[in-house]
mmCIF file of C-alpha atoms in Angstrom:
data_model
loop_
_atom_site.group_PDB
_atom_site.id
_atom_site.type_symbol
_atom_site.label_atom_id
_atom_site.label_comp_id
_atom_site.label_asym_id
_atom_site.label_seq_id
_atom_site.Cartn_x
_atom_site.Cartn_y
_atom_site.Cartn_z
ATOM 1 C CA MET A 274 12.552 15.614 -58.516
ATOM 2 C CA LEU A 275 13.581 18.610 -56.437
ATOM 3 C CA PHE A 276 10.110 18.589 -54.895
ATOM 4 C CA LEU A 277 10.500 14.915 -53.911
ATOM 5 C CA GLU A 278 13.929 15.590 -52.336
ATOM 6 C CA CYS A 279 12.396 18.470 -50.332
ATOM 7 C CA ARG A 280 9.541 16.251 -49.129
ATOM 8 C CA LYS A 281 12.040 13.524 -48.109
ATOM 9 C CA GLY A 282 13.973 16.132 -46.126
ATOM 10 C CA HIS A 283 10.779 17.267 -44.360
ATOM 11 C CA VAL A 284 9.817 13.682 -43.476
ATOM 12 C CA GLN A 285 13.315 13.056 -42.018
ATOM 13 C CA MET A 286 13.093 16.294 -39.985
ATOM 14 C CA ASP A 287 9.649 15.315 -38.697
ATOM 15 C CA ALA A 288 10.959 11.899 -37.679
ATOM 16 C CA LYS A 289 13.837 13.611 -35.813
ATOM 17 C CA ILE A 290 11.412 15.936 -34.002
ATOM 18 C CA VAL A 291 9.150 12.996 -33.083
ATOM 19 C CA ASN A 292 12.197 11.090 -31.765
ATOM 20 C CA MET A 293 13.335 14.131 -29.758
ATOM 21 C CA THR A 294 9.871 14.623 -28.272
ATOM 22 C CA ASN A 295 9.718 10.918 -27.379
ATOM 23 C CA LYS A 296 13.140 11.123 -25.708
ATOM 24 C CA GLU A 297 12.061 14.211 -23.808
ATOM 25 C CA THR A 298 8.850 12.510 -22.747
ATOM 26 C CA ILE A 299 10.757 9.517 -21.373
ATOM 27 C CA ILE A 300 13.065 11.856 -19.439
ATOM 28 C CA VAL A 301 10.109 13.953 -18.266
ATOM 29 C CA SER A 302 8.207 10.767 -17.245
ATOM 30 C CA PHE A 303 11.114 9.537 -15.111
ATOM 31 C CA TYR A 304 11.777 13.016 -13.733
ATOM 32 C CA LYS A 305 8.114 13.176 -12.684
ATOM 33 C CA ALA A 306 8.409 9.687 -11.143
ATOM 34 C CA LEU A 307 11.446 10.742 -9.087
ATOM 35 C CA LYS A 308 9.749 14.003 -8.089
ATOM 36 C CA ASN A 309 6.566 12.177 -6.990
ATOM 37 C CA PHE A 310 8.617 9.718 -5.001
ATOM 38 C CA GLY A 311 10.695 12.528 -3.486
ATOM 39 C CA MET A 312 7.452 14.136 -2.258
ATOM 40 C CA ALA A 313 6.524 10.905 -0.455
ATOM 41 C CA LEU A 314 10.015 10.373 0.977
ATOM 42 C CA PRO A 315 9.727 12.282 4.335
ATOM 43 C CA VAL A 316 6.552 10.433 5.331
ATOM 44 C CA LEU A 317 7.971 7.061 4.166
ATOM 45 C CA LEU A 318 11.145 7.676 6.171
ATOM 46 C CA GLY A 319 9.006 8.485 9.226
ATOM 47 C CA VAL A 320 7.088 5.226 8.792
ATOM 48 C CA ILE A 321 10.333 3.214 8.453
ATOM 49 C CA LEU A 322 11.700 4.777 11.662
ATOM 50 C CA LEU A 323 8.419 3.913 13.454
ATOM 51 C CA LEU A 324 8.663 0.334 12.159
ATOM 52 C CA GLY A 325 12.175 0.122 13.651
ATOM 53 C CA LEU A 326 10.762 1.170 17.045
ATOM 54 C CA PHE A 327 7.959 -1.406 16.766
ATOM 55 C CA LYS A 328 10.363 -4.191 15.893
ATOM 56 C CA ILE A 329 12.344 -3.613 19.084
ATOM 57 C CA TYR A 330 9.599 -2.601 21.544
ATOM 58 C CA ILE A 331 6.723 -4.958 20.515
ATOM 59 C CA THR A 332 8.119 -8.439 21.049
ATOM 60 C CA PRO A 333 6.307 -11.778 20.382
ATOM 61 C CA GLU A 334 6.331 -12.432 24.173
ATOM 62 C CA LEU A 335 4.542 -9.127 24.770
ATOM 63 C CA ILE A 336 1.939 -10.038 22.127
ATOM 64 C CA SER A 337 1.249 -13.536 23.535
ATOM 65 C CA SER A 338 0.916 -12.166 27.100
ATOM 66 C CA VAL A 339 -2.148 -10.130 26.046
ATOM 67 C CA PHE A 340 -4.383 -13.090 25.063
ATOM 68 C CA THR A 341 -6.481 -14.467 27.936
ATOM 69 C CA GLY A 342 -8.601 -17.280 26.454
ATOM 70 C CA GLY A 343 -11.964 -15.579 25.815
ATOM 71 C CA LEU A 344 -12.916 -16.482 22.223
ATOM 72 C CA PHE A 345 -14.556 -13.218 21.101
ATOM 73 C CA ARG A 346 -12.291 -10.971 23.179
ATOM 74 C CA ASP A 347 -9.167 -12.715 21.857
ATOM 75 C CA THR A 348 -10.377 -12.461 18.222
ATOM 76 C CA VAL A 349 -10.931 -8.698 18.576
ATOM 77 C CA LEU A 350 -7.583 -8.410 20.387
ATOM 78 C CA GLY A 351 -5.905 -10.396 17.579
ATOM 79 C CA SER A 352 -7.279 -7.937 15.052
ATOM 80 C CA ILE A 353 -6.214 -4.908 17.159
ATOM 81 C CA ILE A 354 -2.665 -6.214 17.720
ATOM 82 C CA GLY A 355 -2.357 -7.217 14.048
ATOM 83 C CA SER A 356 -3.473 -3.699 13.058
ATOM 84 C CA ILE A 357 -0.874 -1.895 15.154
ATOM 85 C CA SER A 358 1.914 -4.344 14.346
ATOM 86 C CA ALA A 359 3.692 -4.165 11.030
ATOM 87 C CA GLY A 360 6.450 -5.854 9.112
ATOM 88 C CA ASN A 361 6.987 -8.795 6.799
ATOM 89 C CA PRO A 362 3.973 -11.166 6.717
ATOM 90 C CA ILE A 363 6.334 -14.098 7.477
ATOM 91 C CA THR A 364 6.869 -12.590 10.954
ATOM 92 C CA SER A 365 3.095 -12.672 11.508
ATOM 93 C CA TYR A 366 2.961 -16.369 10.468
ATOM 94 C CA ILE A 367 5.779 -17.228 12.887
ATOM 95 C CA ILE A 368 4.170 -15.298 15.774
ATOM 96 C CA GLY A 369 0.762 -16.786 14.795
ATOM 97 C CA GLY A 370 2.232 -20.311 14.849
ATOM 98 C CA GLU A 371 3.745 -19.686 18.290
ATOM 99 C CA LEU A 372 0.449 -18.269 19.591
ATOM 100 C CA LEU A 373 -1.383 -21.421 18.388
ATOM 101 C CA LYS A 374 1.159 -23.597 20.250
ATOM 102 C CA GLN A 375 0.492 -21.559 23.384
ATOM 103 C CA GLY A 376 -3.229 -22.358 23.114
ATOM 104 C CA VAL A 377 -4.538 -19.118 21.610
ATOM 105 C CA SER A 378 -7.620 -19.830 19.427
ATOM 106 C CA LEU A 379 -7.349 -20.100 15.624
ATOM 107 C CA PHE A 380 -10.006 -17.332 15.374
ATOM 108 C CA ALA A 381 -7.698 -14.877 17.187
ATOM 109 C CA VAL A 382 -4.583 -15.971 15.280
ATOM 110 C CA THR A 383 -6.358 -15.669 11.901
ATOM 111 C CA ALA A 384 -7.658 -12.181 12.775
ATOM 112 C CA PHE A 385 -4.110 -11.301 13.832
ATOM 113 C CA ILE A 386 -2.411 -12.422 10.582
ATOM 114 C CA VAL A 387 -5.125 -10.917 8.344
ATOM 115 C CA ALA A 388 -5.052 -7.534 10.139
ATOM 116 C CA TRP A 389 -1.215 -7.594 10.125
ATOM 117 C CA VAL A 390 -1.193 -7.096 6.344
ATOM 118 C CA THR A 391 -4.516 -5.417 5.606
ATOM 119 C CA VAL A 392 -4.653 -2.781 8.378
ATOM 120 C CA GLY A 393 -1.725 -0.403 8.825
ATOM 121 C CA VAL A 394 -1.910 1.936 11.801
ATOM 122 C CA VAL A 395 1.821 2.686 11.536
ATOM 123 C CA GLN A 396 1.546 3.311 7.788
ATOM 124 C CA LEU A 397 -1.670 5.348 8.161
ATOM 125 C CA PRO A 398 0.090 8.777 8.054
ATOM 126 C CA ALA A 399 1.797 7.787 4.781
ATOM 127 C CA GLU A 400 -1.407 6.351 3.290
ATOM 128 C CA ALA A 401 -3.444 9.431 4.314
ATOM 129 C CA SER A 402 -0.820 11.842 2.988
ATOM 130 C CA ILE A 403 -0.429 10.102 -0.386
ATOM 131 C CA LEU A 404 -3.845 8.547 -1.115
ATOM 132 C CA GLY A 405 -6.069 10.927 0.873
ATOM 133 C CA LYS A 406 -7.331 11.032 4.470
ATOM 134 C CA ARG A 407 -10.896 9.851 3.775
ATOM 135 C CA PHE A 408 -9.748 6.923 1.641
ATOM 136 C CA ALA A 409 -7.077 5.828 4.135
ATOM 137 C CA LEU A 410 -9.364 6.014 7.170
ATOM 138 C CA THR A 411 -12.298 4.248 5.471
ATOM 139 C CA ARG A 412 -10.036 1.531 4.074
ATOM 140 C CA ASN A 413 -8.350 0.820 7.408
ATOM 141 C CA ILE A 414 -11.600 0.785 9.416
ATOM 142 C CA LEU A 415 -13.229 -1.543 6.856
ATOM 143 C CA SER A 416 -10.121 -3.776 6.764
ATOM 144 C CA PHE A 417 -10.250 -4.065 10.571
ATOM 145 C CA ILE A 418 -13.906 -5.201 10.453
ATOM 146 C CA PHE A 419 -13.133 -7.569 7.553
ATOM 147 C CA ALA A 420 -10.211 -9.086 9.487
ATOM 148 C CA LEU A 421 -12.755 -10.214 12.116
ATOM 149 C CA LEU A 422 -15.275 -11.440 9.535
ATOM 150 C CA VAL A 423 -12.657 -13.249 7.398
ATOM 151 C CA ALA A 424 -11.242 -14.905 10.534
ATOM 152 C CA ILE A 425 -14.665 -16.134 11.713
ATOM 153 C CA THR A 426 -15.846 -17.362 8.278
ATOM 154 C CA SER A 427 -12.483 -19.017 7.454
ATOM 155 C CA VAL A 428 -12.264 -20.961 10.716
ATOM 156 C CA VAL A 429 -15.968 -21.959 10.632
ATOM 157 C CA THR A 430 -15.567 -23.169 6.994
ATOM 158 C CA LEU A 431 -12.340 -25.005 7.855
ATOM 159 C CA ARG A 432 -14.063 -26.824 10.723
ATOM 160 C CA ALA A 433 -17.052 -27.685 8.527
ATOM 161 C CA VAL A 434 -14.795 -29.034 5.754
ATOM 162 C CA THR A 435 -12.342 -31.034 7.897
ATOM 163 C CA MET B 260 -5.818 24.968 -16.401
ATOM 164 C CA LYS B 261 -3.678 27.438 -14.451
ATOM 165 C CA VAL B 262 -6.071 27.274 -11.506
ATOM 166 C CA ASN B 263 -5.837 23.459 -11.587
ATOM 167 C CA GLN B 264 -2.015 23.586 -11.620
ATOM 168 C CA LYS B 265 -2.036 26.064 -8.724
ATOM 169 C CA GLY B 266 -4.350 23.744 -6.789
ATOM 170 C CA GLN B 267 -2.074 20.749 -7.447
ATOM 171 C CA LYS B 268 0.991 22.741 -6.315
ATOM 172 C CA LYS B 269 -0.827 23.810 -3.140
ATOM 173 C CA ASP B 270 -1.804 20.154 -2.463
ATOM 174 C CA ARG B 271 1.797 19.055 -3.057
ATOM 175 C CA ASN B 272 3.164 21.686 -0.656
ATOM 176 C CA LYS B 273 0.580 20.691 1.939
ATOM 177 C CA ASN B 274 1.541 17.004 1.610
ATOM 178 C CA LEU B 275 5.243 17.826 1.833
ATOM 179 C CA TYR B 276 4.647 19.944 4.952
ATOM 180 C CA TYR B 277 2.585 17.113 6.477
ATOM 181 C CA GLY B 278 5.310 14.560 5.613
ATOM 182 C CA PHE B 279 8.076 16.635 7.177
ATOM 183 C CA SER B 280 5.966 17.323 10.308
ATOM 184 C CA PHE B 281 5.379 13.585 10.708
ATOM 185 C CA LEU B 282 9.100 12.842 10.279
ATOM 186 C CA VAL B 283 10.011 15.501 12.868
ATOM 187 C CA ILE B 284 7.494 14.023 15.365
ATOM 188 C CA VAL B 285 9.034 10.539 14.913
ATOM 189 C CA ILE B 286 12.566 11.979 15.392
ATOM 190 C CA ILE B 287 11.379 13.737 18.597
ATOM 191 C CA LEU B 288 9.918 10.388 19.767
ATOM 192 C CA TYR B 289 13.326 8.775 19.175
ATOM 193 C CA LEU B 290 15.083 11.553 21.121
ATOM 194 C CA VAL B 291 12.666 11.283 24.065
ATOM 195 C CA LEU B 292 12.905 7.468 24.197
ATOM 196 C CA SER B 293 16.715 7.617 23.976
ATOM 197 C CA PHE B 294 16.756 9.276 27.419
ATOM 198 C CA PHE B 295 15.094 6.165 28.894
ATOM 199 C CA ASN B 296 16.913 3.424 27.007
ATOM 200 C CA SER B 297 19.563 4.469 24.521
ATOM 201 C CA GLU B 298 20.527 0.863 23.727
ATOM 202 C CA LYS B 299 16.976 0.035 22.520
ATOM 203 C CA ILE B 300 16.907 3.211 20.414
ATOM 204 C CA TYR B 301 20.219 2.256 18.828
ATOM 205 C CA ARG B 302 18.748 -1.177 17.999
ATOM 206 C CA SER B 303 15.602 0.506 16.599
ATOM 207 C CA LEU B 304 17.759 2.688 14.325
ATOM 208 C CA GLN B 305 19.658 -0.413 13.235
ATOM 209 C CA ALA B 306 16.326 -2.168 12.508
ATOM 210 C CA SER B 307 15.172 0.855 10.456
ATOM 211 C CA LEU B 308 18.419 0.809 8.493
ATOM 212 C CA ASP B 309 17.931 -2.919 7.818
ATOM 213 C CA ILE B 310 14.421 -2.160 6.493
ATOM 214 C CA ILE B 311 15.811 0.575 4.199
ATOM 215 C CA ILE B 312 18.468 -1.799 2.818
ATOM 216 C CA GLN B 313 15.819 -4.498 2.286
ATOM 217 C CA ILE B 314 13.392 -2.222 0.441
ATOM 218 C CA LEU B 315 15.945 -0.373 -1.727
ATOM 219 C CA PRO B 316 15.562 -2.733 -4.729
ATOM 220 C CA ILE B 317 11.759 -2.517 -4.459
ATOM 221 C CA LEU B 318 11.950 1.300 -4.245
ATOM 222 C CA GLY B 319 13.990 1.250 -7.460
ATOM 223 C CA LEU B 320 11.400 -1.009 -9.101
ATOM 224 C CA VAL B 321 8.516 1.228 -7.974
ATOM 225 C CA ILE B 322 10.222 4.411 -9.272
ATOM 226 C CA PHE B 323 10.863 2.610 -12.582
ATOM 227 C CA LEU B 324 7.212 1.472 -12.746
ATOM 228 C CA ILE B 325 5.954 5.008 -12.010
ATOM 229 C CA GLY B 326 8.157 6.276 -14.871
ATOM 230 C CA ILE B 327 6.827 3.587 -17.220
ATOM 231 C CA VAL B 328 3.233 4.299 -16.148
ATOM 232 C CA ASN B 329 3.784 8.046 -16.776
ATOM 233 C CA TYR B 330 5.225 7.331 -20.200
ATOM 234 C CA PHE B 331 3.057 4.524 -21.585
ATOM 235 C CA LEU B 332 -0.221 4.729 -19.702
ATOM 236 C CA LYS B 333 -2.302 7.700 -20.621
ATOM 237 C CA PRO B 334 -5.389 8.669 -18.584
ATOM 238 C CA LYS B 335 -7.652 7.310 -21.340
ATOM 239 C CA MET B 336 -5.986 3.883 -21.159
ATOM 240 C CA VAL B 337 -5.998 3.776 -17.327
ATOM 241 C CA SER B 338 -9.636 4.756 -17.320
ATOM 242 C CA LYS B 339 -10.396 1.971 -19.855
ATOM 243 C CA TYR B 340 -8.720 -0.792 -17.833
ATOM 244 C CA LEU B 341 -9.018 0.509 -14.257
ATOM 245 C CA GLY B 342 -11.538 3.354 -14.482
ATOM 246 C CA GLY B 343 -15.299 3.709 -14.161
ATOM 247 C CA GLU B 344 -16.135 1.465 -17.123
ATOM 248 C CA SER B 345 -13.499 -1.204 -16.483
ATOM 249 C CA GLY B 346 -16.078 -3.594 -14.951
ATOM 250 C CA VAL B 347 -15.075 -7.151 -13.959
ATOM 251 C CA LYS B 348 -11.808 -6.807 -15.954
ATOM 252 C CA GLY B 349 -10.736 -3.932 -13.662
ATOM 253 C CA TRP B 350 -11.317 -6.005 -10.518
ATOM 254 C CA PHE B 351 -9.295 -8.912 -11.952
ATOM 255 C CA ILE B 352 -6.393 -6.601 -12.901
ATOM 256 C CA ALA B 353 -6.364 -4.925 -9.448
ATOM 257 C CA ILE B 354 -6.517 -8.285 -7.617
ATOM 258 C CA PHE B 355 -3.700 -9.827 -9.700
ATOM 259 C CA MET B 356 -1.551 -6.685 -9.449
ATOM 260 C CA GLY B 357 -2.031 -6.785 -5.674
ATOM 261 C CA ILE B 358 -1.092 -10.477 -5.444
ATOM 262 C CA LEU B 359 1.958 -10.103 -7.713
ATOM 263 C CA SER B 360 3.336 -6.889 -6.139
ATOM 264 C CA HIS B 361 6.208 -7.294 -3.693
ATOM 265 C CA GLY B 362 7.712 -5.469 -0.735
ATOM 266 C CA PRO B 363 6.070 -3.345 1.955
ATOM 267 C CA ILE B 364 2.676 -1.809 1.289
ATOM 268 C CA TYR B 365 3.830 1.809 1.733
ATOM 269 C CA VAL B 366 6.286 1.782 -1.203
ATOM 270 C CA TRP B 367 3.321 1.231 -3.554
ATOM 271 C CA TYR B 368 1.352 4.311 -2.417
ATOM 272 C CA PRO B 369 3.055 6.783 -4.842
ATOM 273 C CA LEU B 370 2.394 4.510 -7.852
ATOM 274 C CA LEU B 371 -1.244 4.052 -6.814
ATOM 275 C CA LYS B 372 -1.603 7.820 -6.408
ATOM 276 C CA ASP B 373 -0.304 8.267 -9.970
ATOM 277 C CA LEU B 374 -2.780 5.692 -11.304
ATOM 278 C CA ARG B 375 -5.576 7.252 -9.238
ATOM 279 C CA ASP B 376 -4.768 10.700 -10.696
ATOM 280 C CA GLN B 377 -5.028 9.128 -14.147
ATOM 281 C CA GLY B 378 -8.484 7.694 -13.456
ATOM 282 C CA MET B 379 -8.119 4.444 -11.459
ATOM 283 C CA ARG B 380 -11.214 3.686 -9.340
ATOM 284 C CA ALA B 381 -10.860 4.056 -5.547
ATOM 285 C CA GLY B 382 -12.377 0.586 -5.057
ATOM 286 C CA LEU B 383 -9.688 -0.977 -7.224
ATOM 287 C CA VAL B 384 -6.955 0.773 -5.201
ATOM 288 C CA ALA B 385 -8.488 -0.759 -2.059
ATOM 289 C CA ALA B 386 -8.695 -4.208 -3.724
ATOM 290 C CA PHE B 387 -5.029 -3.927 -4.780
ATOM 291 C CA LEU B 388 -3.950 -3.049 -1.230
ATOM 292 C CA TYR B 389 -6.072 -5.822 0.350
ATOM 293 C CA ASN B 390 -4.766 -8.519 -1.982
ATOM 294 C CA ARG B 391 -1.197 -7.703 -1.046
ATOM 295 C CA ALA B 392 -2.010 -10.009 1.866
ATOM 296 C CA ILE B 393 -1.881 -13.002 -0.505
ATOM 297 C CA LYS B 394 1.748 -13.470 -1.464
ATOM 298 C CA ILE B 395 2.538 -16.477 -3.673
ATOM 299 C CA PRO B 396 6.197 -16.902 -2.518
ATOM 300 C CA LEU B 397 5.058 -16.801 1.120
ATOM 301 C CA LEU B 398 2.302 -19.414 0.716
ATOM 302 C CA PRO B 399 4.624 -22.401 1.487
ATOM 303 C CA VAL B 400 5.569 -20.765 4.817
ATOM 304 C CA MET B 401 1.916 -20.161 5.620
ATOM 305 C CA ILE B 402 1.053 -23.778 4.665
ATOM 306 C CA PHE B 403 3.866 -25.004 6.948
ATOM 307 C CA TYR B 404 2.354 -23.192 9.937
ATOM 308 C CA PHE B 405 -1.386 -23.499 9.264
ATOM 309 C CA GLY B 406 -1.963 -26.288 6.716
ATOM 310 C CA ILE B 407 -3.062 -26.206 3.077
ATOM 311 C CA SER B 408 -6.853 -26.295 3.699
ATOM 312 C CA PHE B 409 -6.649 -23.246 5.938
ATOM 313 C CA VAL B 410 -4.498 -21.302 3.431
ATOM 314 C CA VAL B 411 -6.822 -22.101 0.488
ATOM 315 C CA ILE B 412 -9.970 -21.140 2.444
ATOM 316 C CA LEU B 413 -8.359 -17.961 3.824
ATOM 317 C CA SER B 414 -7.096 -16.864 0.375
ATOM 318 C CA ILE B 415 -10.571 -17.312 -1.159
ATOM 319 C CA TYR B 416 -12.271 -15.344 1.630
ATOM 320 C CA MET B 417 -9.651 -12.595 1.461
ATOM 321 C CA THR B 418 -10.168 -12.153 -2.289
ATOM 322 C CA ILE B 419 -13.948 -11.939 -1.734
ATOM 323 C CA ALA B 420 -13.409 -9.471 1.159
ATOM 324 C CA SER B 421 -11.203 -7.279 -1.070
ATOM 325 C CA ILE B 422 -14.006 -6.917 -3.638
ATOM 326 C CA ILE B 423 -16.662 -6.171 -1.004
ATOM 327 C CA GLU B 424 -14.358 -3.641 0.681
ATOM 328 C CA GLY B 425 -13.619 -1.970 -2.673
ATOM 329 C CA LYS B 426 -17.337 -1.758 -3.486
ATOM 330 C CA ILE B 427 -18.159 -0.226 -0.062
ATOM 331 C CA ILE B 428 -15.359 2.349 -0.484
ATOM 332 C CA GLU B 429 -16.760 3.284 -3.911
ATOM 333 C CA ILE B 430 -20.265 3.710 -2.451
ATOM 334 C CA ILE B 431 -18.858 5.945 0.325
ATOM 335 C CA GLU B 432 -16.816 8.001 -2.196
ATOM 336 C CA HIS B 433 -19.901 8.323 -4.421
ATOM 337 C CA MET B 434 -22.053 9.472 -1.483
ATOM 338 C CA TYR B 435 -19.425 11.990 -0.395
ATOM 339 C CA ARG B 436 -19.061 13.408 -3.911
ATOM 340 C CA GLY B 437 -22.855 13.678 -4.270
ATOM 341 C CA ARG B 438 -23.088 15.526 -0.959
ATOM 342 C CA SER B 439 -20.249 17.956 -1.816
ATOM 343 C CA ARG B 440 -21.910 18.647 -5.209
ATOM 344 C CA GLU B 441 -25.211 19.422 -3.404
ATOM 345 C CA ASN B 442 -23.393 21.812 -1.092
ATOM 346 C CA GLY B 443 -22.051 23.552 -4.168
#
């Protein structure tokens, strides 16, 4: 009987220790999360400040003034401008819609809206610092090329279908 | 183990130094530009503050998710679902996570780094980041401007492009690792 009581006491103690370790692990997990985020904070703050500059200095009028009418040249330009611009994708749709109204080709506008989200020149320092230089550079270069390819294939398919 | 920890600490310090240097360069850029047009710089600061206010809830969500990932997901589990042997399942998870994630791309980098450290494949990180271009709540706006056929075709091609891009990145990473192993 005494033996059983002792065993019960041990089991309760073990359960307490397990609970304590679990609690500690949750705290440690969130502490680690905050610490990891804190490490990324300076570079993220830098990117946000750069985005503020872009929002004010790179206006939709400035973007539309760059396109000249050459199909291939405009598509590459669309991809370049989309890569260096950043912000909410809705902004890219609005600018893209305006560009279409002004006669810019759908190839260029598609490259522009695809590169807007997939290529991030402004975010590149943050991406390189957190995910690694080689990964960030390769990903952005590939995304730039894919913005052109996706634009061409999408518009060609759209024209074939409709 | 100790050597590994030392290496991680060194990497962390290097990243922190790099982050602060970048921030200082941007602040210098602000100071220089303020000499030319202080009104525009004031508006830029205001725009940055607006961005911070907008992303605060998402930052909270990302920190919470990193905590949850640290607590629940162990390297073995990450490697099973998003690691080397995850196969087609891994691609599906990365694509859906990318489509469902919200907010600016840069707030997701720390979480992806955590998952990567726990064994997530580089190609899947790339697929996640690429598919952030397809945002379900934004689709009606896109349809309004470009039409439904265009949006459907573009979304399909972008998903395909994300997989091809991920695969190419994995081949490059594999080649690089092979070369560094050869060099000792």
